Tab-separated table of C-alpha atoms and ligand atoms in Angstrom:
chain	number	residue	atom	x	y	z
A	1	MET	CA	-0.037	0.178	0.246
A	2	GLN	CA	1.106	3.509	-0.768
A	3	VAL	CA	1.822	5.758	2.472
A	4	VAL	CA	2.369	9.293	2.554
A	5	TYR	CA	4.684	10.384	5.659
A	6	THR	CA	6.579	13.687	6.429
A	7	PRO	CA	9.061	14.370	8.881
A	8	ILE	CA	7.825	17.954	9.163
A	9	HIS	CA	5.390	16.868	12.067
A	10	LEU	CA	8.485	16.454	14.205
A	11	ALA	CA	8.051	20.263	14.619
A	12	HIS	CA	5.040	19.706	16.709
A	13	ASP	CA	5.898	18.261	19.766
A	14	ILE	CA	5.397	18.587	23.397
A	15	ASP	CA	5.655	16.850	26.754
A	16	THR	CA	2.625	18.285	28.618
A	17	GLU	CA	-0.787	19.144	28.000
A	18	THR	CA	-3.529	20.235	30.626
A	19	TYR	CA	-6.286	18.388	31.610
A	20	MET	CA	-8.946	19.861	33.729
A	21	GLY	CA	-6.444	22.585	34.858
A	22	VAL	CA	-3.722	20.441	35.509
A	23	GLY	CA	-0.386	19.600	33.627
A	24	VAL	CA	-0.331	15.991	32.678
A	25	PRO	CA	1.950	13.905	30.441
A	26	ALA	CA	0.894	14.991	26.560
A	27	ASN	CA	-0.789	12.089	24.580
A	28	GLU	CA	-0.497	13.672	21.118
A	29	VAL	CA	3.370	13.173	20.593
A	30	ALA	CA	5.565	12.975	17.855
A	31	GLU	CA	6.577	9.431	18.687
A	32	ARG	CA	2.907	8.280	17.869
A	33	ALA	CA	3.747	8.792	13.982
A	34	GLU	CA	7.165	7.537	14.345
A	35	ARG	CA	6.194	4.473	16.009
A	36	ILE	CA	3.586	3.673	13.008
A	37	ARG	CA	6.203	4.688	10.316
A	38	ASP	CA	8.453	2.076	11.794
A	39	ALA	CA	5.844	-0.810	11.733
A	40	LEU	CA	4.949	-0.310	8.245
A	41	THR	CA	8.581	-0.184	7.158
A	42	ALA	CA	9.383	-3.234	8.977
A	43	ASP	CA	6.528	-4.916	7.510
A	44	GLY	CA	7.921	-4.368	4.002
A	45	GLY	CA	4.478	-4.081	2.278
A	46	PHE	CA	4.478	-0.334	2.169
A	47	THR	CA	5.782	2.392	-0.046
A	48	PHE	CA	6.582	5.753	1.376
A	49	ASN	CA	5.909	8.968	-0.394
A	50	GLU	CA	6.652	12.397	0.742
A	51	PRO	CA	3.763	15.044	0.597
A	52	THR	CA	3.636	17.604	-2.060
A	53	GLU	CA	2.653	21.464	-1.248
A	54	HIS	CA	-0.816	21.984	-2.061
A	55	GLY	CA	-1.047	25.493	-0.940
A	56	GLU	CA	-3.704	26.987	1.174
A	57	ALA	CA	-6.698	27.056	-1.011
A	58	PRO	CA	-8.043	23.487	-0.097
A	59	ILE	CA	-7.687	24.582	3.390
A	60	THR	CA	-9.935	27.920	3.048
A	61	ALA	CA	-12.323	25.641	1.225
A	62	VAL	CA	-13.444	24.270	4.449
A	63	HIS	CA	-11.855	26.607	7.168
A	64	ASP	CA	-12.565	30.237	8.089
A	65	GLU	CA	-9.241	32.152	6.888
A	66	GLY	CA	-9.225	33.930	9.985
A	67	LEU	CA	-8.479	30.489	11.836
A	68	VAL	CA	-5.569	29.963	9.488
A	69	ARG	CA	-4.208	33.311	10.204
A	70	PHE	CA	-4.637	33.097	13.872
A	71	LEU	CA	-2.592	29.784	13.763
A	72	GLU	CA	0.058	31.162	11.473
A	73	VAL	CA	0.790	33.763	14.239
A	74	ALA	CA	-0.271	32.531	17.396
A	75	TRP	CA	3.092	31.193	18.659
A	76	SER	CA	5.048	34.567	17.726
A	77	GLU	CA	2.286	36.492	19.155
A	78	LEU	CA	2.641	34.701	22.533
A	79	ARG	CA	6.200	35.331	22.627
A	80	ALA	CA	5.668	39.304	21.270
A	81	GLN	CA	3.316	39.646	24.332
A	82	GLN	CA	5.801	37.914	26.504
A	83	ILE	CA	3.735	35.909	28.168
A	84	PRO	CA	6.104	33.059	29.452
A	85	ARG	CA	4.386	29.861	28.725
A	86	PRO	CA	5.803	26.301	27.351
A	87	PHE	CA	2.619	26.180	24.960
A	88	LEU	CA	-0.382	28.512	24.147
A	89	SER	CA	-3.520	27.789	25.743
A	90	ALA	CA	-6.769	30.083	25.813
A	91	ASP	CA	-7.738	32.219	28.824
A	92	THR	CA	-11.507	32.947	28.166
A	93	TYR	CA	-13.511	31.025	25.563
A	94	PRO	CA	-16.749	32.826	24.726
A	95	ASN	CA	-19.699	30.506	26.649
A	96	ARG	CA	-22.580	30.785	25.371
A	97	SER	CA	-24.301	31.729	28.592
A	98	MET	CA	-22.075	34.925	28.664
A	99	PHE	CA	-24.616	36.323	26.164
A	100	GLU	CA	-27.984	34.894	27.530
A	101	GLY	CA	-30.991	36.811	26.997
A	102	MET	CA	-29.274	39.006	23.878
A	103	SER	CA	-30.530	38.526	20.197
A	104	GLU	CA	-28.700	36.386	17.914
A	105	ALA	CA	-28.124	39.637	16.069
A	106	ALA	CA	-26.428	41.196	19.062
A	107	ILE	CA	-24.299	37.887	19.924
A	108	GLY	CA	-23.229	37.819	16.218
A	109	ARG	CA	-21.613	41.253	16.643
A	110	LEU	CA	-20.043	40.523	20.138
A	111	VAL	CA	-18.606	37.070	19.355
A	112	ARG	CA	-15.591	38.111	17.403
A	113	GLU	CA	-12.012	37.913	17.630
A	114	PRO	CA	-10.441	40.038	20.029
A	115	ARG	CA	-7.172	41.587	18.562
A	116	GLN	CA	-4.912	42.363	21.229
A	117	HIS	CA	-4.588	39.382	23.824
A	118	VAL	CA	-3.229	35.926	22.449
A	119	GLY	CA	-5.283	34.215	24.979
A	120	GLY	CA	-8.395	35.895	24.066
A	121	ARG	CA	-7.820	34.940	20.672
A	122	ALA	CA	-7.192	31.322	21.520
A	123	GLY	CA	-10.585	31.394	23.308
A	124	PHE	CA	-12.206	32.632	20.347
A	125	TRP	CA	-10.969	30.099	17.984
A	126	GLY	CA	-10.423	27.285	20.313
A	127	LEU	CA	-12.568	24.469	21.593
A	128	ASP	CA	-10.647	23.463	24.780
A	129	SER	CA	-7.309	23.855	26.757
A	130	ALA	CA	-5.876	20.498	25.695
A	131	ALA	CA	-4.589	21.431	22.149
A	132	PRO	CA	-1.420	22.694	23.081
A	133	LEU	CA	0.085	25.137	20.260
A	134	VAL	CA	4.061	25.455	20.127
A	135	ALA	CA	6.444	26.941	17.752
A	136	GLY	CA	6.080	24.275	15.153
A	137	THR	CA	2.579	23.712	15.468
A	138	TYR	CA	1.339	25.667	12.193
A	139	VAL	CA	4.115	24.329	9.705
A	140	ALA	CA	3.248	20.815	11.158
A	141	ALA	CA	-0.574	21.244	10.494
A	142	ARG	CA	0.155	22.536	7.162
A	143	GLY	CA	2.381	19.400	6.526
A	144	ALA	CA	-0.470	17.167	7.695
A	145	VAL	CA	-2.804	18.804	5.154
A	146	ASP	CA	-0.495	18.149	2.391
A	147	VAL	CA	-0.020	14.517	3.423
A	148	ALA	CA	-3.824	14.265	3.228
A	149	LEU	CA	-3.776	15.627	-0.307
A	150	THR	CA	-1.198	13.689	-1.566
A	151	THR	CA	-2.971	10.828	-0.227
A	152	VAL	CA	-6.217	12.081	-2.358
A	153	ASP	CA	-3.768	12.226	-5.432
A	154	LEU	CA	-2.360	8.818	-5.040
A	155	VAL	CA	-6.140	7.453	-5.019
A	156	LEU	CA	-7.664	9.875	-7.742
A	157	ASP	CA	-4.678	10.349	-10.062
A	158	GLY	CA	-2.148	7.392	-9.326
A	159	GLY	CA	-4.697	4.842	-9.538
A	160	ALA	CA	-4.327	3.406	-6.106
A	161	GLN	CA	-6.929	1.407	-4.914
A	162	ALA	CA	-6.387	2.447	-1.181
A	163	ALA	CA	-3.458	4.809	0.346
A	164	TYR	CA	-2.671	5.768	3.680
A	165	GLY	CA	-1.944	9.465	5.137
A	166	LEU	CA	0.111	9.394	8.366
A	167	CYS	CA	-1.308	12.783	9.347
A	168	ARG	CA	0.129	14.211	12.537
A	169	PRO	CA	-1.484	16.466	14.057
A	170	PRO	CA	-4.794	14.776	13.389
A	171	GLY	CA	-7.746	16.649	12.295
A	172	HIS	CA	-10.980	15.627	13.086
A	173	HIS	CA	-12.093	17.794	15.986
A	174	ALA	CA	-11.048	20.722	13.794
A	175	ALA	CA	-14.336	22.768	12.475
A	176	ARG	CA	-14.633	25.605	10.074
A	177	SER	CA	-13.642	28.184	12.803
A	178	MET	CA	-12.086	26.344	15.593
A	179	TYR	CA	-9.344	24.178	16.609
A	180	GLY	CA	-9.103	21.817	19.511
A	181	GLY	CA	-8.638	18.109	20.433
A	182	TYR	CA	-5.098	18.154	19.488
A	183	CYS	CA	-6.326	19.060	15.905
A	184	PHE	CA	-5.462	22.435	13.943
A	185	PHE	CA	-6.821	21.612	10.475
A	186	ASN	CA	-9.249	19.130	9.370
A	187	ASN	CA	-7.491	16.853	7.377
A	188	ALA	CA	-10.037	14.422	6.605
A	189	ALA	CA	-12.149	17.151	5.780
A	190	ILE	CA	-10.146	19.010	3.678
A	191	ALA	CA	-9.444	15.632	1.693
A	192	ALA	CA	-13.361	14.669	1.422
A	193	ASP	CA	-13.999	18.286	-0.053
A	194	ALA	CA	-10.987	17.835	-2.736
A	195	VAL	CA	-12.379	14.730	-3.572
A	196	ALA	CA	-15.913	15.931	-3.932
A	197	LYS	CA	-14.676	18.790	-6.055
A	198	ALA	CA	-12.425	16.866	-8.217
A	199	THR	CA	-14.700	14.121	-9.061
A	200	GLY	CA	-18.241	15.387	-8.903
A	201	GLU	CA	-19.333	12.446	-6.895
A	202	ARG	CA	-20.838	11.852	-3.241
A	203	VAL	CA	-18.330	11.141	-0.913
A	204	GLY	CA	-18.602	8.798	2.460
A	205	ILE	CA	-16.474	9.219	5.385
A	206	ILE	CA	-16.082	6.608	8.189
A	207	ASP	CA	-14.815	7.976	11.236
A	208	VAL	CA	-13.556	5.181	13.649
A	209	ASP	CA	-11.614	7.249	16.050
A	210	PHE	CA	-12.675	6.646	19.577
A	211	HIS	CA	-14.030	10.429	19.761
A	212	HIS	CA	-16.832	11.716	17.755
A	213	GLY	CA	-15.464	14.027	14.911
A	214	ASN	CA	-17.317	17.192	15.865
A	215	GLY	CA	-15.160	19.287	13.463
A	216	THR	CA	-16.060	17.051	10.373
A	217	GLN	CA	-19.776	16.786	11.429
A	218	GLN	CA	-19.959	20.515	11.554
A	219	ILE	CA	-18.242	21.052	8.239
A	220	PHE	CA	-20.579	19.058	6.304
A	221	TRP	CA	-23.600	19.453	8.449
A	222	ARG	CA	-25.942	21.025	5.571
A	223	ARG	CA	-23.958	19.441	2.750
A	224	GLY	CA	-25.645	16.935	0.437
A	225	ASP	CA	-22.394	15.669	-1.218
A	226	VAL	CA	-20.586	14.338	1.778
A	227	ARG	CA	-22.081	11.535	4.188
A	228	TYR	CA	-20.478	11.532	7.489
A	229	VAL	CA	-20.506	8.276	9.716
A	230	SER	CA	-18.793	8.195	12.948
A	231	ILE	CA	-18.552	5.301	15.457
A	232	HIS	CA	-17.306	6.711	18.704
A	233	ALA	CA	-17.415	7.010	22.671
A	234	ASP	CA	-21.043	8.330	23.720
A	235	PRO	CA	-20.449	11.996	24.386
A	236	GLU	CA	-22.578	11.568	27.686
A	237	ARG	CA	-19.250	10.309	29.324
A	238	GLN	CA	-16.650	11.587	27.069
A	239	TYR	CA	-15.080	14.204	24.776
A	240	PRO	CA	-16.153	16.260	22.818
A	241	PHE	CA	-19.342	16.032	24.968
A	242	PHE	CA	-21.603	18.636	23.244
A	243	LEU	CA	-21.816	16.716	19.849
A	244	GLY	CA	-21.953	13.187	18.870
A	245	ARG	CA	-25.314	11.890	19.720
A	246	ALA	CA	-27.476	9.551	17.837
A	247	ASP	CA	-30.251	12.030	16.867
A	248	GLU	CA	-27.964	14.404	15.246
A	249	THR	CA	-28.723	13.731	11.490
A	250	GLY	CA	-27.680	16.981	9.398
A	251	GLU	CA	-30.067	19.756	8.303
A	252	GLY	CA	-30.856	21.214	4.764
A	253	GLN	CA	-29.341	19.759	1.935
A	254	GLY	CA	-27.389	17.499	4.679
A	255	SER	CA	-30.453	16.347	6.268
A	256	GLY	CA	-30.148	12.760	6.736
A	257	GLU	CA	-26.343	12.650	5.886
A	258	ASN	CA	-25.011	12.699	9.335
A	259	LEU	CA	-24.831	9.186	11.303
A	260	ASN	CA	-23.650	8.944	14.636
A	261	LEU	CA	-23.357	5.546	16.474
A	262	PRO	CA	-22.011	6.243	19.986
A	263	LEU	CA	-21.041	3.180	21.962
A	264	ARG	CA	-20.845	2.340	25.780
A	265	ALA	CA	-17.439	2.320	27.931
A	266	GLY	CA	-16.076	-1.335	27.836
A	267	ALA	CA	-17.144	-1.700	24.338
A	268	THR	CA	-15.941	-5.009	22.653
A	269	ASP	CA	-14.709	-6.230	19.358
A	270	GLU	CA	-18.051	-7.857	18.974
A	271	ASP	CA	-19.984	-4.431	19.813
A	272	TYR	CA	-17.731	-2.663	17.489
A	273	LEU	CA	-18.183	-4.994	14.498
A	274	VAL	CA	-22.198	-4.646	14.760
A	275	ALA	CA	-21.447	-0.706	14.672
A	276	VAL	CA	-18.907	-1.015	11.599
A	277	ASP	CA	-21.834	-3.287	9.590
A	278	ARG	CA	-24.136	-0.259	10.246
A	279	ALA	CA	-21.783	2.319	9.318
A	280	CYS	CA	-21.115	0.183	6.097
A	281	GLU	CA	-24.809	-0.189	4.943
A	282	ALA	CA	-25.325	3.831	5.500
A	283	LEU	CA	-21.914	4.159	3.400
A	284	ASP	CA	-23.015	1.332	1.016
A	285	ALA	CA	-26.119	3.555	0.085
A	286	VAL	CA	-24.099	6.370	-0.981
A	287	PRO	CA	-22.888	6.406	-4.483
A	288	GLY	CA	-19.426	7.235	-5.659
A	289	SER	CA	-16.077	5.634	-5.895
A	290	VAL	CA	-14.070	7.207	-2.801
A	291	ILE	CA	-14.477	6.855	0.919
A	292	VAL	CA	-12.299	8.828	3.363
A	293	VAL	CA	-11.269	6.899	6.690
A	294	SER	CA	-10.725	8.883	9.868
A	295	LEU	CA	-8.488	6.190	11.489
A	296	GLY	CA	-8.034	6.299	15.242
A	297	PHE	CA	-6.693	3.687	17.795
A	298	ASP	CA	-7.627	5.186	20.941
A	299	THR	CA	-10.626	2.460	20.809
A	300	TYR	CA	-7.762	0.033	21.702
A	301	GLY	CA	-8.244	-1.567	25.215
A	302	LEU	CA	-5.128	-0.335	26.314
A	303	ASP	CA	-5.584	3.170	25.349
A	304	PRO	CA	-4.811	5.826	28.344
A	305	ILE	CA	-7.840	7.969	27.135
A	306	GLY	CA	-10.216	6.016	25.607
A	307	ASP	CA	-12.646	3.216	27.386
A	308	PHE	CA	-13.174	0.567	24.786
A	309	ALA	CA	-11.848	-2.745	24.881
A	310	LEU	CA	-10.684	-3.431	21.346
A	311	THR	CA	-8.013	-5.695	20.375
A	312	THR	CA	-5.295	-5.709	17.405
A	313	ALA	CA	-7.252	-8.521	15.725
A	314	VAL	CA	-10.555	-6.251	15.242
A	315	TYR	CA	-8.552	-3.794	13.341
A	316	HIS	CA	-7.594	-5.949	10.742
A	317	GLU	CA	-11.454	-7.294	10.457
A	318	VAL	CA	-12.550	-3.455	10.277
A	319	GLY	CA	-10.065	-2.729	7.505
A	320	ARG	CA	-11.316	-5.869	5.735
A	321	ARG	CA	-14.887	-4.563	6.017
A	322	VAL	CA	-14.443	-0.920	5.079
A	323	ALA	CA	-12.584	-2.341	2.081
A	324	ALA	CA	-15.421	-4.921	1.219
A	325	LEU	CA	-17.470	-1.671	0.331
A	326	GLY	CA	-15.250	-1.832	-3.049
A	327	ARG	CA	-14.648	1.663	-3.137
A	328	ARG	CA	-11.158	3.565	-3.112
A	329	LEU	CA	-10.170	4.290	0.246
A	330	VAL	CA	-8.359	7.674	1.497
A	331	ILE	CA	-7.178	6.675	4.843
A	332	LEU	CA	-5.930	9.122	7.188
A	333	GLN	CA	-4.457	9.049	10.696
A	334	GLU	CA	-6.600	10.555	13.686
A	335	GLY	CA	-5.970	9.463	17.260
A	336	GLY	CA	-4.567	6.557	19.220
A	337	TYR	CA	-2.239	7.153	22.192
A	338	HIS	CA	-1.014	3.656	23.425
A	339	ARG	CA	2.259	4.393	21.876
A	340	PRO	CA	3.661	0.740	22.170
A	341	SER	CA	0.459	-1.105	20.094
A	342	LEU	CA	0.205	1.934	17.605
A	343	GLY	CA	2.617	0.440	14.868
A	344	GLU	CA	0.752	-3.177	15.099
A	345	ASN	CA	-2.446	-1.744	15.200
A	346	ALA	CA	-1.911	0.498	12.216
A	347	ARG	CA	-0.327	-2.328	10.350
A	348	ALA	CA	-3.280	-4.697	10.976
A	349	TRP	CA	-5.947	-2.190	9.964
A	350	LEU	CA	-3.891	-1.438	6.601
A	351	ARG	CA	-3.164	-5.126	5.919
A	352	GLY	CA	-6.964	-5.763	6.431
A	353	ALA	CA	-7.938	-2.946	4.194
A	354	GLU	CA	-5.385	-4.321	1.210
A	355	GLY	CA	-6.809	-7.959	1.595
A	356	ARG	CA	-3.413	-9.046	3.243
A	357	PRO	CA	-3.519	-11.630	6.010
A	358	PHE	CA	-3.191	-10.454	9.668
A	359	GLU	CA	0.004	-12.183	10.661
A	360	PRO	CA	0.469	-10.431	13.962
A	361	ARG	CA	4.020	-9.829	15.130
A	362	PRO	CA	4.023	-11.285	18.660
A	363	ALA	CA	7.742	-10.315	18.837
A	364	ALA	CA	6.577	-6.536	18.971
A	365	GLY	CA	5.026	-7.311	22.389
A	366	PHE	CA	1.392	-7.156	21.618
A	367	GLY	CA	-0.604	-10.251	20.602
A	368	PRO	CA	-3.983	-10.010	19.079
A	369	SER	CA	-5.310	-10.146	22.469
A	370	GLY	CA	-3.673	-6.972	23.180
A	371	ALA	CA	-2.077	-8.355	26.147
A	372	VAL	CA	1.529	-7.383	26.834
A	373	ALA	CA	3.276	-10.401	26.082
A	374	GLY	CA	6.345	-11.584	28.393
B	1	SP5	C1	-7.890	13.326	17.707
B	1	SP5	C2	-8.124	12.755	19.287
B	1	SP5	O1	-8.013	11.793	19.358
B	1	SP5	N1	-8.251	14.148	19.973
B	1	SP5	C3	-8.558	13.605	21.391
B	1	SP5	C4	-8.837	14.650	22.314
B	1	SP5	C5	-9.232	14.436	23.788
B	1	SP5	N2	-8.841	15.503	24.582
B	1	SP5	C6	-9.495	15.194	25.963
B	1	SP5	C7	-8.629	14.535	26.748
B	1	SP5	C8	-8.903	14.101	27.798
B	1	SP5	C9	-8.037	13.067	28.732
B	1	SP5	N3	-8.715	12.577	29.770
B	1	SP5	C10	-7.810	11.693	30.490
B	1	SP5	C11	-8.613	10.801	31.225
B	1	SP5	C12	-7.957	9.791	32.254
B	1	SP5	N4	-8.741	8.902	32.930
B	2	ZN	ZN1	-9.499	10.358	19.528
């Protein structure tokens, strides 16, 4: 399988994030992508490509240009304002209750980017305080978009039946006018929009990250040309809390084009495959030749921030079932934070999608049960 990877992601790395106001070891670290790259290299069945630059137009096709400009200057603003922090996170968010009782017109005028304080600007554009922004974040996020769009090129122009973009930072929490959840630009949404425009066909997205892809849902909420289907932890108990429920189905042209399949804590391989079959049914009903996959491994039983119980073996089966739809696949990396298993899990999924046998590597320390060997 063709893979797209760039070391540019290394520019965005951090050892601490904040969780509910306290510094904790960062989850979304550079080691994640390096682990996956190493496992795919060792497998021998993957061909690595460097991304090509695709410019800003495909980004502003789905994101507000103000978000792009903020991310571009946020780090230098933090430094210029002499706020000594190892990373930027917001001061104040515009909680909707701040404007309670005001008209929608008044709220529309008030909720705007404050120009002079970077902590206020970050509050305006940000979803949460757990997406640390550092000196290399913008360059890395632009690199991840180029990885996604080069993966699209391999599928649309290069004739690949499936290709994998090792995107980092991930993207599915980033909305049209918002970053967050370790995400800055929505790689999968940018890719799906590019596919829709290039082919004139409808596009399906299947999001199998542990978390609901609130950003992707928001971007395509009113669009009839992109169907978004997501399997994720019930937002009653997990991030992003305010989107991802089963009754969110889209509006306008997008009515009926959004399908959320929330799962309980402790969801097993069997539970998961039932949801995968429902997701595949919804995608099978959409005409078109390309499906974009938002691929996360935070569904793994040992993931430090997830609460599902999936094993490495099920990833091979999920890849197989998604490929069985017979569409060309643009597979893009999202989350997954149990570093020791990431390479094996990615390898299993991608081998399944390519119709190759599972063949787990017990020497790597993680067997099909997900248990630590030895
Ligand atoms: C792309 C992606 O997977 N983003 C995930 C963002 C999750 N942000 C919230 C992290 C909350 C960590 N909770 C730790 C609970 C430990 N019991
Ligand atoms: Zn996730």
